[in-house]
């Protein structure tokens, strides 16, 4: 099953979740950014993130995409333990 990243928006925060194996895991929260929200609004698969090619067009989005694999590995490792 493919892993997917979903984002929920609250007042001024974006909450990132990993959907893996039919379960939902919390990854992290960051301040709201319109560009990040628009990119993740419908959810994104891990493959889409790994194949992201628009680097340096939105620094906030770049930083967010760079940290997702690290958080994903941590969550999946903790779940397996």
CSV table of C-alpha atoms in Angstrom, one decimal:
chain,number,residue,atom,x,y,z
A,1,UNK,CA,0.0,0.0,0.0
A,2,UNK,CA,1.3,3.4,-0.9
A,3,UNK,CA,1.9,6.0,1.9
A,4,UNK,CA,0.1,9.3,1.6
A,5,UNK,CA,0.7,12.6,3.3
A,6,UNK,CA,-2.4,14.6,4.4
A,7,UNK,CA,-2.7,18.1,5.8
A,8,UNK,CA,-5.3,19.5,8.1
A,9,UNK,CA,-5.6,23.3,8.4
A,10,UNK,CA,-6.6,25.0,11.6
A,11,UNK,CA,-6.6,28.7,12.3
A,12,UNK,CA,-2.9,29.5,11.7
A,13,UNK,CA,-1.4,26.0,11.7
A,14,UNK,CA,-0.9,23.1,9.3
A,15,UNK,CA,-1.0,19.6,10.8
A,16,UNK,CA,0.7,16.9,8.8
A,17,UNK,CA,-0.3,13.2,8.9
A,18,UNK,CA,1.0,10.0,7.4
A,19,UNK,CA,-1.5,7.5,6.1
A,20,UNK,CA,0.2,4.1,6.0
A,21,UNK,CA,-1.3,0.6,6.2
A,22,UNK,CA,-4.7,2.0,6.7
A,23,UNK,CA,-3.6,3.9,9.8
A,24,UNK,CA,-3.2,7.6,10.4
A,25,UNK,CA,0.0,8.9,12.2
A,26,UNK,CA,0.7,12.4,13.3
A,27,UNK,CA,4.0,13.8,11.8
A,28,UNK,CA,4.3,17.5,12.8
A,29,UNK,CA,2.7,20.9,12.9
A,30,UNK,CA,3.9,24.1,11.3
A,31,UNK,CA,2.7,27.6,10.8
A,32,UNK,CA,0.3,28.2,8.0
A,33,UNK,CA,1.8,29.0,4.6
A,34,UNK,CA,-0.5,29.5,1.6
A,35,UNK,CA,2.0,27.8,-0.8
A,36,UNK,CA,2.4,24.7,1.4
A,37,UNK,CA,-1.4,24.5,1.9
A,38,UNK,CA,-2.1,24.7,-1.8
A,39,UNK,CA,0.5,22.0,-2.6
A,40,UNK,CA,-0.7,19.5,0.0
A,41,UNK,CA,-4.5,20.4,0.1
A,42,UNK,CA,-5.7,17.2,-1.6
A,43,UNK,CA,-3.0,15.0,-0.1
A,44,UNK,CA,0.2,13.8,-1.8
A,45,UNK,CA,1.8,10.3,-2.1
A,46,UNK,CA,5.4,9.7,-1.0
A,47,UNK,CA,6.3,9.1,-4.6
A,48,UNK,CA,5.1,12.6,-5.6
A,49,UNK,CA,7.3,14.1,-2.9
A,50,UNK,CA,10.3,12.1,-3.9
A,51,UNK,CA,9.8,13.2,-7.5
A,52,UNK,CA,9.3,16.9,-6.6
A,53,UNK,CA,11.1,19.1,-9.2
A,54,UNK,CA,10.1,22.7,-8.4
A,55,UNK,CA,13.0,23.3,-6.0
A,56,UNK,CA,13.8,26.9,-5.1
A,57,UNK,CA,10.4,28.3,-6.3
A,58,UNK,CA,9.0,28.3,-2.7
A,59,UNK,CA,11.5,28.1,0.1
A,60,UNK,CA,8.9,27.2,2.7
A,61,UNK,CA,7.6,24.4,0.6
A,62,UNK,CA,11.1,23.1,0.0
A,63,UNK,CA,11.9,23.0,3.7
A,64,UNK,CA,8.6,21.2,4.4
A,65,UNK,CA,9.2,18.5,1.7
A,66,UNK,CA,12.8,18.0,2.9
A,67,UNK,CA,11.7,17.1,6.5
A,68,UNK,CA,8.8,14.8,5.7
A,69,UNK,CA,10.9,11.7,4.9
A,70,UNK,CA,12.7,12.1,8.2
A,71,UNK,CA,9.5,12.2,10.2
A,72,UNK,CA,8.0,9.4,8.1
A,73,UNK,CA,10.9,7.1,8.9
A,74,UNK,CA,10.8,7.9,12.6
A,75,UNK,CA,7.0,7.2,12.8
A,76,UNK,CA,7.2,3.9,10.9
A,77,UNK,CA,10.2,2.8,13.0
A,78,UNK,CA,8.4,3.6,16.3
A,79,UNK,CA,5.3,1.8,15.1
A,80,UNK,CA,7.3,-1.3,14.3
A,81,UNK,CA,9.0,-1.3,17.7
